[in-house]
XYZ file of C-alpha atoms in Angstrom:
656
model
C -19.527 6.285 -5.992
C -22.107 3.657 -6.925
C -20.154 2.897 -10.102
C -17.010 2.217 -8.060
C -18.910 -0.083 -5.690
C -20.336 -2.067 -8.613
C -16.920 -2.396 -10.245
C -15.242 -3.611 -7.045
C -18.084 -6.084 -6.455
C -17.668 -7.414 -10.005
C -13.932 -7.895 -9.504
C -14.572 -9.623 -6.171
C -17.096 -12.030 -7.713
C -14.789 -12.994 -10.588
C -11.814 -13.215 -8.274
C -13.640 -15.553 -5.909
C -14.033 -18.043 -8.733
C -10.299 -17.903 -9.362
C -9.510 -18.681 -5.715
C -11.069 -22.141 -6.096
C -8.147 -23.013 -8.363
C -5.528 -22.170 -5.727
C -7.099 -22.887 -2.324
C -9.313 -25.695 -1.040
C -10.303 -25.020 2.557
C -10.956 -21.307 2.829
C -13.756 -19.121 4.124
C -16.175 -17.159 1.968
C -14.737 -13.868 3.264
C -11.194 -14.945 2.482
C -12.212 -15.823 -1.066
C -14.001 -12.506 -1.559
C -11.022 -10.591 -0.145
C -8.355 -12.511 -2.041
C -10.465 -12.335 -5.191
C -10.756 -8.552 -4.943
C -6.995 -8.154 -4.615
C -6.023 -10.679 -7.300
C -8.488 -9.381 -9.872
C -7.554 -5.758 -9.140
C -3.923 -6.674 -9.820
C -4.787 -8.553 -13.012
C -7.074 -5.771 -14.252
C -4.442 -3.092 -13.685
C -1.644 -5.112 -15.277
C -3.706 -6.066 -18.332
C -4.902 -2.497 -18.774
C -1.306 -1.221 -18.649
C -0.368 -3.503 -21.542
C -3.437 -2.754 -23.669
C -3.436 0.995 -22.996
C 0.259 1.184 -23.892
C -0.759 -0.016 -27.354
C -4.194 1.496 -27.876
C -4.345 4.320 -25.330
C -6.655 4.730 -22.351
C -10.295 5.285 -23.187
C -13.661 3.871 -22.224
C -13.443 1.128 -24.834
C -10.011 -0.169 -23.775
C -11.007 -0.107 -20.105
C -14.264 -1.960 -20.814
C -12.491 -4.587 -22.924
C -9.834 -5.167 -20.267
C -12.496 -5.371 -17.566
C -14.363 -7.976 -19.577
C -11.219 -10.034 -20.108
C -10.279 -9.705 -16.433
C -13.691 -10.960 -15.329
C -13.444 -14.012 -17.584
C -12.913 -16.277 -14.489
C -16.626 -15.816 -13.769
C -17.024 -18.598 -16.306
C -15.466 -20.974 -13.769
C -18.773 -20.986 -11.913
C -20.125 -23.116 -14.752
C -17.780 -25.894 -13.679
C -19.781 -28.329 -11.589
C -17.149 -28.761 -8.869
C -16.535 -25.035 -8.410
C -20.234 -24.236 -8.489
C -20.838 -26.840 -5.787
C -18.036 -25.496 -3.597
C -19.250 -21.918 -4.061
C -22.765 -22.976 -3.092
C -21.392 -24.771 -0.037
C -19.436 -21.687 1.065
C -22.419 -19.425 0.461
C -24.686 -21.700 2.496
C -22.177 -21.665 5.352
C -22.411 -17.873 5.397
C -26.209 -18.121 5.429
C -26.081 -20.538 8.342
C -23.829 -18.204 10.299
C -26.210 -15.292 9.751
C -29.263 -17.173 11.007
C -30.207 -16.693 14.634
C -28.889 -13.925 16.857
C -26.335 -15.099 19.387
C -23.750 -13.179 21.354
C -20.957 -14.788 19.332
C -22.543 -13.857 16.005
C -23.230 -10.301 17.118
C -19.636 -9.959 18.302
C -18.345 -11.250 14.975
C -20.561 -8.807 13.078
C -19.523 -5.922 15.334
C -15.846 -6.800 14.814
C -15.978 -6.454 11.031
C -18.434 -3.538 11.133
C -16.097 -1.635 13.456
C -13.167 -1.929 11.068
C -15.327 -1.135 8.038
C -16.533 2.099 9.653
C -12.969 2.999 10.673
C -11.720 2.422 7.130
C -14.521 4.450 5.587
C -14.096 7.456 7.885
C -10.307 7.278 7.649
C -9.899 6.997 3.881
C -12.627 9.561 3.288
C -10.087 12.047 4.625
C -7.518 11.200 1.957
C -9.095 13.604 -0.534
C -11.990 16.011 -0.192
C -13.059 19.273 -1.764
C -14.330 22.440 -0.126
C -15.378 25.724 -1.689
C -11.844 27.092 -1.530
C -9.915 24.106 -2.834
C -8.806 20.487 -2.563
C -7.842 19.217 0.876
C -6.399 16.203 2.612
C -7.012 15.153 6.196
C -3.864 13.068 6.470
C -0.993 14.680 8.348
C 1.512 12.767 6.204
C -0.470 12.985 2.967
C 0.172 16.607 2.043
C 2.908 15.762 -0.457
C 1.755 12.276 -1.408
C -1.795 13.154 -2.479
C -0.701 15.465 -5.338
C 1.846 12.867 -6.445
C -0.885 10.250 -6.850
C -3.316 12.743 -8.369
C -0.607 13.672 -10.854
C -0.288 10.027 -11.864
C -4.063 9.482 -12.053
C -4.745 12.590 -14.134
C -1.780 11.864 -16.397
C -3.664 8.704 -17.380
C -7.173 10.176 -17.600
C -6.392 13.638 -19.013
C -2.982 13.182 -20.614
C -3.427 9.656 -22.020
C 0.063 8.994 -20.681
C 0.857 5.708 -22.447
C 3.334 4.145 -22.529
C 3.629 5.780 -19.095
C 6.139 8.614 -18.870
C 7.079 10.204 -15.561
C 4.684 13.163 -15.177
C 7.090 14.749 -12.679
C 10.222 14.385 -14.824
C 9.648 14.831 -18.549
C 11.462 12.507 -20.897
C 11.836 9.512 -18.591
C 9.814 6.352 -18.114
C 7.402 6.233 -15.171
C 9.216 3.603 -13.115
C 7.256 4.202 -9.892
C 4.745 1.350 -9.233
C 1.615 2.974 -10.651
C -0.968 0.185 -10.994
C -3.085 1.371 -8.062
C -3.353 4.831 -9.626
C -4.056 3.328 -13.040
C -6.966 1.416 -11.490
C -8.400 4.690 -10.183
C -8.048 6.157 -13.665
C -9.824 3.105 -15.107
C -12.777 3.539 -12.762
C -12.947 7.205 -13.765
C -13.047 6.287 -17.454
C -16.106 4.160 -16.676
C -17.905 7.084 -15.032
C -16.625 7.235 -11.447
C -15.308 10.433 -9.882
C -11.778 10.572 -8.486
C -12.835 10.823 -4.835
C -15.305 7.934 -5.077
C -12.884 5.701 -6.979
C -10.044 6.299 -4.515
C -12.305 5.857 -1.497
C -13.944 2.604 -2.608
C -10.651 1.105 -3.732
C -8.854 2.083 -0.530
C -11.636 0.794 1.725
C -12.058 -2.486 -0.158
C -8.305 -3.151 -0.280
C -7.912 -2.306 3.413
C -10.818 -4.581 4.365
C -9.344 -7.351 2.224
C -6.039 -6.832 4.042
C -7.867 -7.173 7.360
C -9.370 -10.532 6.401
C -6.146 -11.840 4.886
C -4.024 -10.874 7.913
C -6.589 -12.441 10.236
C -6.616 -15.695 8.289
C -2.831 -15.725 7.794
C -2.258 -15.378 11.545
C -4.871 -17.992 12.429
C -3.278 -20.465 10.029
C 0.232 -19.936 11.340
C -0.658 -20.084 15.022
C -3.640 -22.436 15.001
C -5.532 -19.876 17.109
C -8.655 -18.074 15.904
C -8.315 -15.610 18.767
C -4.800 -14.711 17.630
C -6.230 -14.172 14.161
C -8.836 -11.772 15.538
C -6.182 -9.783 17.396
C -3.774 -9.491 14.476
C -5.596 -6.770 12.456
C -5.748 -4.455 15.471
C -1.993 -4.841 15.916
C -1.467 -3.942 12.255
C -3.917 -1.093 11.751
C -3.371 0.587 15.144
C 0.371 -0.038 15.306
C 2.497 2.321 17.355
C 5.111 2.641 20.052
C 5.406 4.592 23.290
C 4.162 7.884 21.882
C 1.125 7.763 24.147
C 3.473 8.716 27.016
C 4.116 12.005 25.190
C 0.347 12.345 24.755
C -0.258 12.194 28.493
C 2.507 14.765 28.946
C 0.742 17.060 26.448
C -2.542 16.434 28.266
C -1.030 17.411 31.609
C 0.579 20.561 30.261
C -2.435 21.708 28.230
C -4.777 22.208 31.162
C -7.628 20.902 28.980
C -10.063 18.131 29.774
C -9.354 14.717 28.283
C -12.266 15.112 25.852
C -11.071 18.532 24.725
C -7.521 17.416 23.973
C -8.787 14.313 22.169
C -10.825 16.625 19.947
C -7.797 18.852 19.323
C -4.739 16.623 19.331
C -1.657 18.826 18.902
C 0.427 16.328 16.914
C 0.949 12.751 15.772
C 2.319 10.288 18.318
C 3.840 7.652 16.027
C 5.649 9.799 13.463
C 7.719 12.914 14.248
C 11.317 13.796 14.992
C 11.073 11.503 18.038
C 9.290 8.616 16.308
C 9.963 7.049 12.912
C 7.966 3.779 13.020
C 4.753 5.540 12.077
C 1.315 4.021 12.359
C 0.700 1.846 9.295
C -2.602 3.548 8.447
C -1.218 7.079 8.717
C 2.216 6.761 7.089
C 1.647 3.910 4.627
C -1.891 2.913 3.713
C -3.195 6.479 3.312
C -0.116 7.942 1.662
C 1.380 5.023 -0.296
C -1.554 3.591 -2.229
C 0.692 1.071 -3.963
C 1.372 -0.860 -0.752
C -2.346 -1.002 0.041
C -2.676 -3.245 -3.014
C 0.765 -4.863 -2.876
C 0.695 -5.929 0.786
C -2.490 -8.045 0.652
C -1.372 -9.589 -2.642
C 1.918 -10.573 -1.001
C 0.127 -12.000 2.047
C -1.882 -14.255 -0.271
C 1.419 -15.527 -1.655
C 2.941 -15.866 1.827
C -0.069 -17.931 2.869
C 0.629 -20.323 0.020
C 4.342 -20.452 0.888
C 3.439 -21.371 4.481
C 1.063 -24.055 3.242
C 3.830 -25.531 1.081
C 6.453 -25.180 3.799
C 4.355 -26.785 6.558
C 2.483 -29.542 4.772
C 3.039 -33.271 5.247
C 4.472 -34.270 1.881
C 3.339 -37.890 1.769
C -0.304 -37.123 2.552
C -0.299 -34.228 0.093
C 1.083 -36.336 -2.753
C -1.598 -38.965 -2.182
C -4.475 -36.458 -2.319
C -3.429 -33.988 -5.017
C -3.130 -34.864 -8.733
C 0.317 -34.315 -10.219
C -0.796 -31.531 -12.573
C -2.346 -29.557 -9.711
C 0.800 -29.889 -7.611
C 2.644 -27.831 -10.215
C -0.120 -25.672 -11.727
C -0.990 -24.069 -8.376
C 2.544 -22.807 -7.560
C 2.886 -21.510 -11.121
C -0.404 -19.610 -10.823
C 0.527 -18.204 -7.408
C 3.867 -17.211 -8.918
C 2.100 -15.345 -11.722
C 0.164 -13.365 -9.102
C 3.428 -12.491 -7.343
C 5.013 -11.626 -10.688
C 2.716 -8.619 -11.065
C 4.334 -6.908 -8.057
C 7.037 -4.859 -9.865
C 4.440 -2.357 -11.117
C 2.235 -2.720 -8.031
C 4.767 -2.486 -5.190
C 8.368 -3.342 -6.016
C 9.581 -3.571 -2.411
C 6.993 -6.309 -1.808
C 8.606 -8.373 -4.554
C 12.042 -7.781 -3.004
C 10.793 -8.963 0.395
C 9.107 -11.954 -1.195
C 12.321 -12.877 -3.010
C 14.260 -12.969 0.270
C 11.552 -15.006 2.010
C 11.313 -17.539 -0.818
C 15.081 -17.913 -1.150
C 15.383 -18.637 2.578
C 12.541 -21.175 2.543
C 14.129 -22.882 -0.457
C 17.414 -23.119 1.469
C 15.658 -24.506 4.554
C 13.529 -27.030 2.631
C 15.358 -27.919 -0.578
C 13.458 -31.232 -0.765
C 10.429 -29.320 -2.075
C 12.480 -27.879 -4.913
C 9.903 -28.783 -7.552
C 7.276 -26.503 -6.013
C 9.782 -23.715 -5.317
C 11.014 -23.801 -8.913
C 7.472 -23.946 -10.307
C 6.632 -20.899 -8.186
C 9.770 -19.119 -9.405
C 8.907 -19.838 -13.028
C 5.442 -18.359 -12.511
C 6.962 -15.229 -10.993
C 9.485 -14.864 -13.812
C 6.887 -15.038 -16.585
C 5.430 -11.685 -15.506
C 8.070 -10.085 -13.269
C 11.015 -10.288 -15.665
C 9.284 -8.431 -18.551
C 7.921 -5.843 -16.116
C 11.320 -5.292 -14.527
C 13.033 -5.013 -17.925
C 10.423 -2.491 -19.030
C 10.715 -0.398 -15.865
C 14.522 -0.206 -15.730
C 15.037 0.794 -19.378
C 14.594 4.474 -20.115
C 14.165 5.473 -16.493
C 15.946 8.435 -14.926
C 16.485 6.575 -11.632
C 20.045 5.685 -10.688
C 19.845 2.083 -9.439
C 23.135 2.439 -7.531
C 21.322 4.738 -5.103
C 18.995 1.923 -4.027
C 21.569 0.165 -1.872
C 24.155 1.415 0.573
C 25.386 0.442 4.016
C 23.518 2.369 6.682
C 23.339 1.222 10.295
C 20.258 1.662 12.466
C 17.628 2.465 9.841
C 16.274 5.969 10.675
C 17.434 6.011 14.316
C 19.575 9.113 13.705
C 21.446 9.925 16.946
C 19.341 7.605 19.127
C 20.717 4.494 20.765
C 19.469 1.689 18.505
C 17.946 -0.343 21.359
C 16.144 2.666 22.812
C 15.057 3.682 19.318
C 13.283 0.378 18.656
C 11.819 0.174 22.167
C 10.475 3.733 21.894
C 9.072 3.175 18.412
C 7.522 -0.281 18.917
C 6.907 -0.507 22.668
C 6.216 -4.073 23.757
C 6.357 -5.492 20.252
C 9.819 -7.089 20.318
C 9.502 -8.517 23.892
C 6.137 -10.029 22.927
C 7.629 -11.534 19.769
C 10.171 -13.310 21.962
C 7.456 -14.404 24.394
C 5.265 -15.655 21.555
C 8.140 -17.707 20.136
C 8.774 -19.262 23.555
C 5.102 -20.050 24.166
C 4.623 -21.504 20.703
C 7.690 -23.679 21.147
C 6.671 -25.014 24.554
C 2.903 -25.386 24.406
C 0.921 -24.666 21.236
C -2.772 -23.891 21.599
C -4.893 -26.842 20.501
C -8.308 -25.570 19.520
C -10.931 -28.242 18.976
C -13.237 -27.337 16.088
C -16.903 -27.107 17.001
C -17.875 -28.884 13.792
C -16.013 -31.599 11.895
C -14.095 -30.358 8.869
C -13.535 -32.197 5.620
C -9.746 -32.093 5.691
C -8.485 -31.371 9.212
C -5.015 -29.860 9.280
C -2.330 -32.047 10.826
C -0.773 -31.075 14.135
C 2.381 -29.189 13.180
C 5.832 -29.366 14.664
C 6.341 -25.980 16.431
C 9.779 -25.756 14.864
C 8.186 -25.268 11.438
C 6.792 -21.857 12.280
C 10.076 -20.793 13.855
C 11.974 -21.769 10.711
C 9.340 -19.986 8.624
C 10.037 -16.842 10.672
C 13.780 -16.889 9.889
C 13.532 -14.878 6.621
C 11.418 -12.225 8.360
C 14.154 -11.786 10.967
C 16.588 -11.462 8.071
C 14.441 -8.673 6.590
C 14.685 -6.816 9.902
C 18.449 -7.241 10.085
C 19.019 -6.167 6.471
C 16.865 -3.071 6.977
C 18.970 -2.108 10.000
C 22.381 -2.416 8.340
C 21.651 -1.092 4.837
C 19.344 1.332 3.109
C 17.344 -0.180 0.279
C 16.242 3.106 -1.257
C 17.825 6.540 -1.743
C 15.964 7.752 1.378
C 16.665 5.458 4.334
C 13.178 5.893 5.811
C 11.795 4.022 2.800
C 13.195 0.847 4.363
C 9.845 0.799 6.135
C 8.524 -0.774 2.921
C 10.642 -3.826 3.791
C 10.267 -3.563 7.564
C 6.491 -3.837 7.207
C 7.043 -7.460 6.165
C 9.111 -8.139 9.268
C 6.122 -6.719 11.136
C 3.653 -8.906 9.221
C 5.751 -12.001 9.974
C 6.022 -11.001 13.648
C 2.360 -10.240 14.305
C 1.369 -13.941 14.580
C 3.772 -14.453 17.509
C 2.586 -11.296 19.288
C -1.066 -12.211 18.746
C -0.363 -15.756 19.915
C 1.226 -14.533 23.148
C -1.765 -12.263 23.789
C -4.203 -15.092 23.018
C -2.423 -17.384 25.458
C -2.560 -14.713 28.148
C -6.263 -14.123 27.497
C -7.023 -17.798 28.106
C -4.778 -18.048 31.179
C -6.887 -16.613 33.998
C -7.960 -13.210 35.342
C -4.512 -11.810 36.061
C -3.070 -12.842 32.727
C -6.174 -11.573 30.943
C -5.691 -8.177 32.554
C -2.058 -8.274 31.426
C -3.179 -9.041 27.869
C -5.543 -6.048 27.893
C -2.763 -3.801 29.190
C -0.336 -5.087 26.557
C -2.854 -4.499 23.751
C -3.344 -0.948 25.018
C 0.410 -0.287 25.011
C 0.722 -1.711 21.490
C -2.187 0.203 19.976
C -2.859 3.386 21.965
C -0.384 5.622 20.107
C -1.556 4.375 16.732
C -5.191 4.758 17.761
C -4.555 8.398 18.660
C -3.070 9.091 15.224
C -5.847 7.242 13.402
C -8.438 9.126 15.474
C -6.742 12.446 14.691
C -7.182 11.728 10.997
C -10.689 10.290 10.851
C -12.153 12.852 13.284
C -11.294 15.685 10.910
C -8.673 17.417 13.037
C -6.238 17.765 10.128
C -7.352 19.928 7.209
C -4.502 20.725 4.846
C -5.344 22.599 1.666
C -3.293 21.186 -1.184
C -4.752 23.186 -4.102
C -6.607 26.497 -3.826
C -9.545 27.611 -5.958
C -7.341 29.498 -8.437
C -5.209 26.392 -8.981
C -8.320 24.349 -9.730
C -9.668 27.008 -12.091
C -6.486 27.384 -14.122
C -6.110 23.601 -14.267
C -9.537 23.400 -15.912
C -8.518 26.071 -18.415
C -5.255 24.275 -19.197
C -7.146 21.037 -19.888
C -9.435 22.874 -22.333
C -6.826 25.002 -24.073
C -3.667 22.903 -24.360
C -2.909 19.566 -26.050
C -3.011 16.525 -23.768
C 0.712 15.773 -24.159
C 1.923 19.336 -23.591
C 5.150 19.979 -21.685
C 4.844 22.692 -19.031
C 7.510 24.425 -16.964
C 6.592 25.099 -13.348
C 8.355 25.532 -10.013
C 9.749 22.259 -8.617
C 7.004 21.847 -6.053
C 4.587 19.015 -5.327
C 1.320 20.970 -5.614
C 1.676 22.915 -8.823
C -1.678 23.387 -10.632
C -0.132 21.389 -13.494
C -0.656 18.266 -11.352
C -4.424 18.540 -11.889
C -4.148 18.835 -15.670
C -2.513 15.532 -16.542
C 0.136 17.431 -18.519
C 3.838 16.690 -18.180
C 6.064 18.887 -16.046
C 9.704 19.406 -16.839
C 10.290 18.933 -13.118
C 8.203 18.742 -9.956
C 9.034 18.171 -6.307
C 12.720 17.437 -5.684
C 11.886 15.368 -2.569
C 9.902 12.856 -4.641
C 12.541 12.810 -7.369
C 15.440 12.182 -4.988
C 13.534 9.395 -3.206
C 13.163 7.730 -6.613
C 16.895 7.912 -7.270
C 16.783 10.795 -9.778
C 19.629 13.318 -9.825
C 17.512 16.431 -10.180
C 20.086 19.156 -9.434
C 21.301 19.986 -12.979
C 17.734 20.304 -14.256
C 16.711 22.279 -11.180
C 19.451 24.787 -11.941
C 18.206 25.052 -15.529
C 14.657 25.701 -14.284
C 15.952 28.596 -12.166
C 17.874 30.019 -15.104
C 14.822 29.868 -17.381
C 12.724 31.821 -14.897
C 15.436 34.481 -14.684
C 14.684 35.412 -18.314
C 17.104 36.493 -21.010
C 19.081 34.770 -23.733
C 19.901 31.678 -21.668
C 16.183 31.220 -20.992
C 15.446 31.222 -24.698
C 18.122 28.618 -25.336
C 16.964 26.326 -22.503
C 13.314 26.598 -23.523
C 14.263 25.279 -26.951
C 16.646 22.668 -25.530
C 13.934 21.104 -23.378
C 11.210 21.689 -25.995
C 9.017 23.457 -23.426
C 5.659 24.605 -24.734
C 4.170 26.478 -21.772
C 5.522 28.296 -18.719
C 3.501 28.697 -15.523
C 3.988 31.790 -13.379
C 2.249 31.833 -10.006
C 3.010 33.023 -6.499
C 5.263 29.972 -6.047
C 7.415 30.810 -9.068
C 7.589 34.484 -8.082
C 8.585 33.794 -4.475
C 10.908 30.799 -4.735
C 12.415 31.309 -8.200
C 12.196 35.110 -8.479
C 10.454 34.645 -11.823
C 11.096 37.507 -14.253
C 7.510 37.854 -15.410
C 8.326 40.911 -17.515
C 10.385 38.630 -19.731
C 7.517 36.174 -20.251
C 4.940 38.876 -20.993
C 6.145 38.904 -24.592
C 4.446 35.519 -24.997
C 0.668 35.073 -25.300
C -1.288 34.126 -22.168
C -2.894 30.707 -22.685
C -4.718 30.575 -19.333
C -5.177 32.856 -16.334
C -6.810 32.630 -12.891
C -6.174 35.053 -10.042
C -2.414 35.577 -9.799
C -1.608 32.520 -11.918
C -0.748 32.802 -15.609
C 0.249 30.244 -18.219
C 2.352 31.581 -21.090
C 2.572 29.791 -24.425
C 6.266 29.955 -25.343
C 6.155 27.700 -28.392
């Protein structure tokens, strides 16, 4: 774990230097957070290119890390060194002397850091009898990501092929998993690498959301409230919790220690808590979301600035180099989190339409995006098994099913939408004017309230699009776009709560009640995870043992036939499967049914099996309890082949 901490710290240090090229007035924590995200993205993207040519090994990872950390040299520039020293001294000044305000600030960040550590520690852990996850929604996602990680570390899967669907390009955004593999090649273990990356990216997201909200609203208090609204998001599920509490006959403490279910994601609720259904399960968005927020912060800065004053202060070359550089950062999104790029495209197009006078900056930004995004998109869409026509269709109401759409959104988000409307009204009528305690070098101009409302227009559009069409084969995956509507809405909600907090005793009590309604359901689900109440075994001891044998006894690029399930032992080997879990494949737009039928026919044995084994060039066949129960595997047929590995009731037959 120490290795992972050192590597993240190195990326953060180099990334901080890079932030001085794109942002003037920012805090030390923002620079460290943005630097961690930007350098992680650059490192993963560069490593993908180099490893696709030279393979993944310690040397290629070390070389790419060295090249990625090249921005450390910027500290030798006198101006950047002076600004870094100034920011560092400001941190030192804030740490000197114990005051209630400083202790509260420390407690705020320490609280979230502890939450993140305890929460993400449950993503993956090992016990004597196997590999477990503590996430209620992570049972299928953990093996998917482990399959990607081990395909890089054990299978040297470059250029990346889909480990779950042999013969096709790996079009799923895999950079976050490649970064875990890179850390492992430098000596980290898989649990430590995943944990440190997840915690550092989540903490960076916290700081970036806080700063983004404070910038948009002009309220530091709103900024402080925003992360709680994001990380403990939820709807009215807490009402169902109190019903369960009443019916259980248990004490409140007892039921909190044995929560019977999740209260933000179930048949009744689809807008799951962001930590539980996204950040723990979908590692790609944990890197893609903060990277996109960095870009959104720049877009807001461009959208809201006073043009005349800006042109007087900023040299011409910087006015165009900064948007190009920001665009390059955004251009890495196709292999990090593709839906983030789609959301960003809609936001940018709308802002361009609203403010065409700033066309030079918008075009410079677009050029920067295109330099990286276009080659990545061309690479990912050629040779993939995904059917792109399945990624758009008309579908009203998102995942509301048979629910009334208004009741669905009220039940799933609680007071969120009413508070968005209230925040818009309050911002329009009377913005908060906070007087800084100390003079700043470049005070921000007082903004026209209409600017923020116009800036919010594309986020409303994201919400509307997600409610009339599905943007992925599985409609629930629209949440990857809806999260950006949520990110754009949080500033208004936080602003309304901040106004209430400063409005007297009664309004302050109302703000506390509103925060409780907005976060109680999500807090219950987060607590259920981090307190260890969910313990789902994903791989048993026999699966781990045979995986180790397969790694020792088969070539790294072997093709193995196994049942189409998500937790086959093959996942842990880094070897390719002819086919894995149909749920993952269908959500990626892959028509799996013909191959699934062939898999069943192979396991039946006989002449057709022999023909299909040769047709698919299969080298090994796995027979375990899963294959026997779900596919009625004819093991007598496969006994004519030599056994390459065996553990418990699991056998691997070498058929070629």
